[in-house]
Tab-separated table of C-alpha atoms in Angstrom:
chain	number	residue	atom	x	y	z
G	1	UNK	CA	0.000	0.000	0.000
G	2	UNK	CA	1.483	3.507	-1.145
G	3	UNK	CA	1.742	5.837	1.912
G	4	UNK	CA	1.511	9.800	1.298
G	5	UNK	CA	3.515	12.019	3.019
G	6	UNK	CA	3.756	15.680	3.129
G	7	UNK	CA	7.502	16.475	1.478
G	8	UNK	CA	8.191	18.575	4.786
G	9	UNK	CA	6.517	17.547	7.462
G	10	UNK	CA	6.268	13.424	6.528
G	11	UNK	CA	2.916	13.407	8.175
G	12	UNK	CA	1.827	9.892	7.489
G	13	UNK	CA	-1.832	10.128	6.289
G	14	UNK	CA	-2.818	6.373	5.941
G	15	UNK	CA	-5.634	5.281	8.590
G	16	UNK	CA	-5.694	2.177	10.780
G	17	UNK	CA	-3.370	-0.159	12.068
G	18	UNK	CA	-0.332	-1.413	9.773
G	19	UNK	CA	0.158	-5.101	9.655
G	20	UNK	CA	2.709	-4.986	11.461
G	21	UNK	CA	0.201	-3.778	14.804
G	22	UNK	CA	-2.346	-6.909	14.653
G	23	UNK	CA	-5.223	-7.387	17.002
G	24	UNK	CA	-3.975	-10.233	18.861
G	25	UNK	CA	-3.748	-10.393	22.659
G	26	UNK	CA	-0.099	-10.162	23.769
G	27	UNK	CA	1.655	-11.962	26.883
G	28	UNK	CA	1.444	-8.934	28.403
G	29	UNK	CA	-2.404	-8.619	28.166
G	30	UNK	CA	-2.571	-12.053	29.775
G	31	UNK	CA	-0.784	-11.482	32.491
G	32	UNK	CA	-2.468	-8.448	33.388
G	33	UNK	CA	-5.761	-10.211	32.896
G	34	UNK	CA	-4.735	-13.188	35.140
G	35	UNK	CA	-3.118	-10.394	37.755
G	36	UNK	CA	-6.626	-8.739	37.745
G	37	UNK	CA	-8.358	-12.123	38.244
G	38	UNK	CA	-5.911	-13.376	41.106
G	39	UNK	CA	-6.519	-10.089	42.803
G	40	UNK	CA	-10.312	-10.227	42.999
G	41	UNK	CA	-10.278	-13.764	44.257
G	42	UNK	CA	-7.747	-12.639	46.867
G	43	UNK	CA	-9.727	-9.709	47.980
G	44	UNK	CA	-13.348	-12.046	47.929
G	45	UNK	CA	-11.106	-14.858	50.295
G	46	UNK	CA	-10.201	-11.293	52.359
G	47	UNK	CA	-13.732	-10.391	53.103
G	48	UNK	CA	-15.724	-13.636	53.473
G	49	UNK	CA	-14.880	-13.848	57.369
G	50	UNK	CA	-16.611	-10.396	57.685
G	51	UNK	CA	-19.592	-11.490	55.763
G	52	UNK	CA	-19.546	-14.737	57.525
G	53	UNK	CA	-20.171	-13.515	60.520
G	54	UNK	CA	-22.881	-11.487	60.285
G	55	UNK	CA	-25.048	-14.518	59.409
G	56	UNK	CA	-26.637	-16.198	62.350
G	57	UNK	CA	-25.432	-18.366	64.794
G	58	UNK	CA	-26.371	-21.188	66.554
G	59	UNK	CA	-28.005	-19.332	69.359
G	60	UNK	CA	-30.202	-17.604	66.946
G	61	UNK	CA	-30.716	-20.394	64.579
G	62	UNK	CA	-32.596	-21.857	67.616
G	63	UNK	CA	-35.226	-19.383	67.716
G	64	UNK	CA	-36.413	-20.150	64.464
G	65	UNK	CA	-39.691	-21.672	66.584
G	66	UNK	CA	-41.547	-19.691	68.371
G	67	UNK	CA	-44.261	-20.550	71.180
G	68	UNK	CA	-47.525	-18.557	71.354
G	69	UNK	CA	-50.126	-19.357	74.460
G	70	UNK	CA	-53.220	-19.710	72.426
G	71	UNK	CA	-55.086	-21.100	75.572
G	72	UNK	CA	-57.500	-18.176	75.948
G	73	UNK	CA	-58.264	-17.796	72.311
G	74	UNK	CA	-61.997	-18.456	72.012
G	75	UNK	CA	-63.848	-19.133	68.298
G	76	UNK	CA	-63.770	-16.313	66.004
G	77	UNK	CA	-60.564	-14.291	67.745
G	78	UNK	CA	-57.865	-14.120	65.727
G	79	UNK	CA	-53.788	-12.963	66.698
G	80	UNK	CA	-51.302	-11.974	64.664
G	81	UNK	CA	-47.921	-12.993	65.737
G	82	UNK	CA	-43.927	-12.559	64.526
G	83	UNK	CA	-42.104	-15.507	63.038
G	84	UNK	CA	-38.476	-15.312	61.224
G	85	UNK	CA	-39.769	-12.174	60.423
G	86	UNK	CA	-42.987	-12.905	58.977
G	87	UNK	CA	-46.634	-12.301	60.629
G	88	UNK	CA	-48.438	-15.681	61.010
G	89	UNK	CA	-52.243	-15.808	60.789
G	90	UNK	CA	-53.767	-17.778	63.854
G	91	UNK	CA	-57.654	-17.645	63.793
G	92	UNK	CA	-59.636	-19.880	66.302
G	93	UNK	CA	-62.370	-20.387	63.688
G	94	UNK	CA	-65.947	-21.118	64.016
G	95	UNK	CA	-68.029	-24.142	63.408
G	96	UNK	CA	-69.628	-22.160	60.387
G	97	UNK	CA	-66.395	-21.306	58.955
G	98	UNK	CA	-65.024	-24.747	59.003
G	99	UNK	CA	-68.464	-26.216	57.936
G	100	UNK	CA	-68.003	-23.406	54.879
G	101	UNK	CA	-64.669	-24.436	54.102
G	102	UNK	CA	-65.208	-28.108	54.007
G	103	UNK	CA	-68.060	-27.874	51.701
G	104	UNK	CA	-66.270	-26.076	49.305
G	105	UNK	CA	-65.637	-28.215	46.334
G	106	UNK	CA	-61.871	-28.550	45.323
G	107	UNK	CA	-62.757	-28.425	41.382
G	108	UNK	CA	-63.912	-24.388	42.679
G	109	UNK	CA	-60.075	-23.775	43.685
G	110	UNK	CA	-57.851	-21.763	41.950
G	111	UNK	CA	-55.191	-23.765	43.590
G	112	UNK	CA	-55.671	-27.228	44.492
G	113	UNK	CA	-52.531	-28.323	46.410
G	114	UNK	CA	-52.266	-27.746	50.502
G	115	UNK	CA	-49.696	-25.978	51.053
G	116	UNK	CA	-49.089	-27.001	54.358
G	117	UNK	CA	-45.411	-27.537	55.247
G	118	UNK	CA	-46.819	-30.261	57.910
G	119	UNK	CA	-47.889	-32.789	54.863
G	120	UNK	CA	-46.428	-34.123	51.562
G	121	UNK	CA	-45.238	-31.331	48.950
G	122	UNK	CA	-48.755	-32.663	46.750
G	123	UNK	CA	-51.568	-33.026	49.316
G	124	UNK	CA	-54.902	-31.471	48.129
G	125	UNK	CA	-56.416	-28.316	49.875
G	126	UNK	CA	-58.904	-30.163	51.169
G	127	UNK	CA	-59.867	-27.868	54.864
G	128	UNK	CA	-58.913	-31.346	56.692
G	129	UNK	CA	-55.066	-30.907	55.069
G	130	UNK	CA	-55.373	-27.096	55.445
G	131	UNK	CA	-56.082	-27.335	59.443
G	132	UNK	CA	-54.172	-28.985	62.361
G	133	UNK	CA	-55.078	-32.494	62.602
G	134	UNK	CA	-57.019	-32.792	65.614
G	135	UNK	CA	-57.099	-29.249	65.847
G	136	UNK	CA	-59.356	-28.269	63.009
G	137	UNK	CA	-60.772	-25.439	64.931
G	138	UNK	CA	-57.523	-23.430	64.292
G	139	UNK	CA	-56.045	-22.314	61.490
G	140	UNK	CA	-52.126	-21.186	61.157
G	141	UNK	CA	-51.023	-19.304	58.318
G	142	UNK	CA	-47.816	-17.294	57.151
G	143	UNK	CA	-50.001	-13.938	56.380
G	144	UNK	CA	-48.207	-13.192	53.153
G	145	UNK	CA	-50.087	-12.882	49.975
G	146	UNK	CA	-48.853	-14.866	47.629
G	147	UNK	CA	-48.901	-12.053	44.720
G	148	UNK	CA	-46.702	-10.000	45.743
G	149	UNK	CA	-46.316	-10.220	49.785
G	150	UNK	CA	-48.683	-7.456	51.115
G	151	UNK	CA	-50.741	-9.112	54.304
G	152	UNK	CA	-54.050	-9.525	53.648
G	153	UNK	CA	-57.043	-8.299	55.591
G	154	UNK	CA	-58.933	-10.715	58.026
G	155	UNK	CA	-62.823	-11.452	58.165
G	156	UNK	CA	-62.661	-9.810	54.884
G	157	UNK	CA	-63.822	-10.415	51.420
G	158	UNK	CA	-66.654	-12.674	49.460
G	159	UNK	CA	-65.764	-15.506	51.492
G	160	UNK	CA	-65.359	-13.864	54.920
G	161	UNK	CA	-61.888	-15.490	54.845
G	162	UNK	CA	-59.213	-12.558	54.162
G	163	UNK	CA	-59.009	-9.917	51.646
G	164	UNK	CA	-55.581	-8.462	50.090
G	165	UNK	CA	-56.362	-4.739	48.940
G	166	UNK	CA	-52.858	-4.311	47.451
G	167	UNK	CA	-54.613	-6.416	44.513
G	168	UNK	CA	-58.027	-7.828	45.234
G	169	UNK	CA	-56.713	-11.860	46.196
G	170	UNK	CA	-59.858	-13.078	48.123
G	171	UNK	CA	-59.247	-16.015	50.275
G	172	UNK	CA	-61.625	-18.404	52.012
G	173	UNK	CA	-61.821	-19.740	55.462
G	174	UNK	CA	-59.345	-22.187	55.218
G	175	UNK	CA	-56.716	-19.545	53.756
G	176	UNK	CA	-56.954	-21.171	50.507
G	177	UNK	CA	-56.910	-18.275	47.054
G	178	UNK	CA	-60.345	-17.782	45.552
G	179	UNK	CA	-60.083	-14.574	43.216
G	180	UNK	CA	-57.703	-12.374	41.824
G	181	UNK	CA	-53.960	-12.743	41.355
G	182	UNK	CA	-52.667	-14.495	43.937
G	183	UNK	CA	-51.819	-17.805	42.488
G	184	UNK	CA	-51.520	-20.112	45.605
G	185	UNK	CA	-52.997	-20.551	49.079
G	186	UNK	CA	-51.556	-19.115	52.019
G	187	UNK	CA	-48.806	-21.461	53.443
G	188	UNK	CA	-49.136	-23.762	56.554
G	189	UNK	CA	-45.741	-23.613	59.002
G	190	UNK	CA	-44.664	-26.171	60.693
G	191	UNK	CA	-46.434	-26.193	63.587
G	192	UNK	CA	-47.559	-28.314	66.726
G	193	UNK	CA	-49.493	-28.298	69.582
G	194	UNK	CA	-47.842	-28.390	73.424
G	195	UNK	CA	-49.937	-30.001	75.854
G	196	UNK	CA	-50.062	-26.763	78.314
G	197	UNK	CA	-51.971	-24.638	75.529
G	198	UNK	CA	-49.229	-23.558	73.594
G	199	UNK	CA	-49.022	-23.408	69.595
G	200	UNK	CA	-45.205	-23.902	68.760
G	201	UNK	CA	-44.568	-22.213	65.134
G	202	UNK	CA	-41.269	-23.418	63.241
């Protein structure tokens, strides 16, 4: 390729690279590369004891259960209580609530599984899987929506279950989704019963 050249100045006017200056990544790229790459793994292996130990330990790992005294709860009180930072839903319901929720057929749910952590991962919603066994009379529920996590409203909506105003989610007596967005039923903790009237969450 002919270059020009002012006759004084020998400005050289071609444009790009010449072959002589390919493209190709040089030694000394990679070893800059693999210097940068050492460096952030040093620096990540630097800081993981501080983030290490701000998760929790052992003490707090075993408050993950909680005990609530549930033994002056008559039917249709309801109390709101704190779990891993979550509100849980515990309604002492009535017989007509848990004769409404039974009768509901499961072919009217939006979503037929339990979601009780209690049971198998694909038990139906019947009320019987939705409720304590033995215990029917209460129901224990992780008051999330499961839209998009607002807590719903209690003795609210068409079913006189809870209502979510964020988005409309209308949930019957047995916390399981009717209407609206929401596209599963409240979930069921692990939970049992103490024999001095205490519910123990987690």
């Amino acid at each position: 390729m002919a270059v020009e050249t002012y006759p004084a100045s020998g400005i050289d006017l071609s444009s790009g690279p010449s072959p002589e200056e390919g493209s190709e990544p040089t030694r000394r790229d990679f070893f800059i590369i693999s210097a940068g790459a050492f460096a952030a793994v040093g620096a990540a292996a630097t800081l993981w004891p501080f983030i290490d130990q701000m998760n929790p330990d052992a003490s707090a790992l075993a408050l993950a259960s909680i005990e609530v005294d549930i033994s002056a709860m008559e039917p249709g009180q309801s109390i709101t209580v704190v779990w891993r930072g979550k509100p849980v839903f515990i309604r002492y319901r009535t017989e007509e609530e848990i004769a409404a929720a039974k009768e509901t057929p499961l072919s009217e749910l939006k979503d037929p599984v339990a979601r009780n952590d209690n049971l198998p991962a694909d038990a139906r919603a019947t009320d019987e899987n939705r409720a304590p066994a033995g215990r029917e009379e209460f129901l224990v529920m992780v008051g999330i929506c499961t839209h998009l996590g607002c807590v719903p409203l209690g003795e609210a909506g068409d079913y006189n279950g809870w209502f979510c105003p964020c988005h409309g989610s209308v949930y019957d007596t047995a916390g399981r989704i009717r209407h609206g967005p929401a596209p599963e039923n409240m979930l069921i903790p692990v939970m049992d019963f103490a024999a001095d009237g205490k519910l123990i969450v987690g």
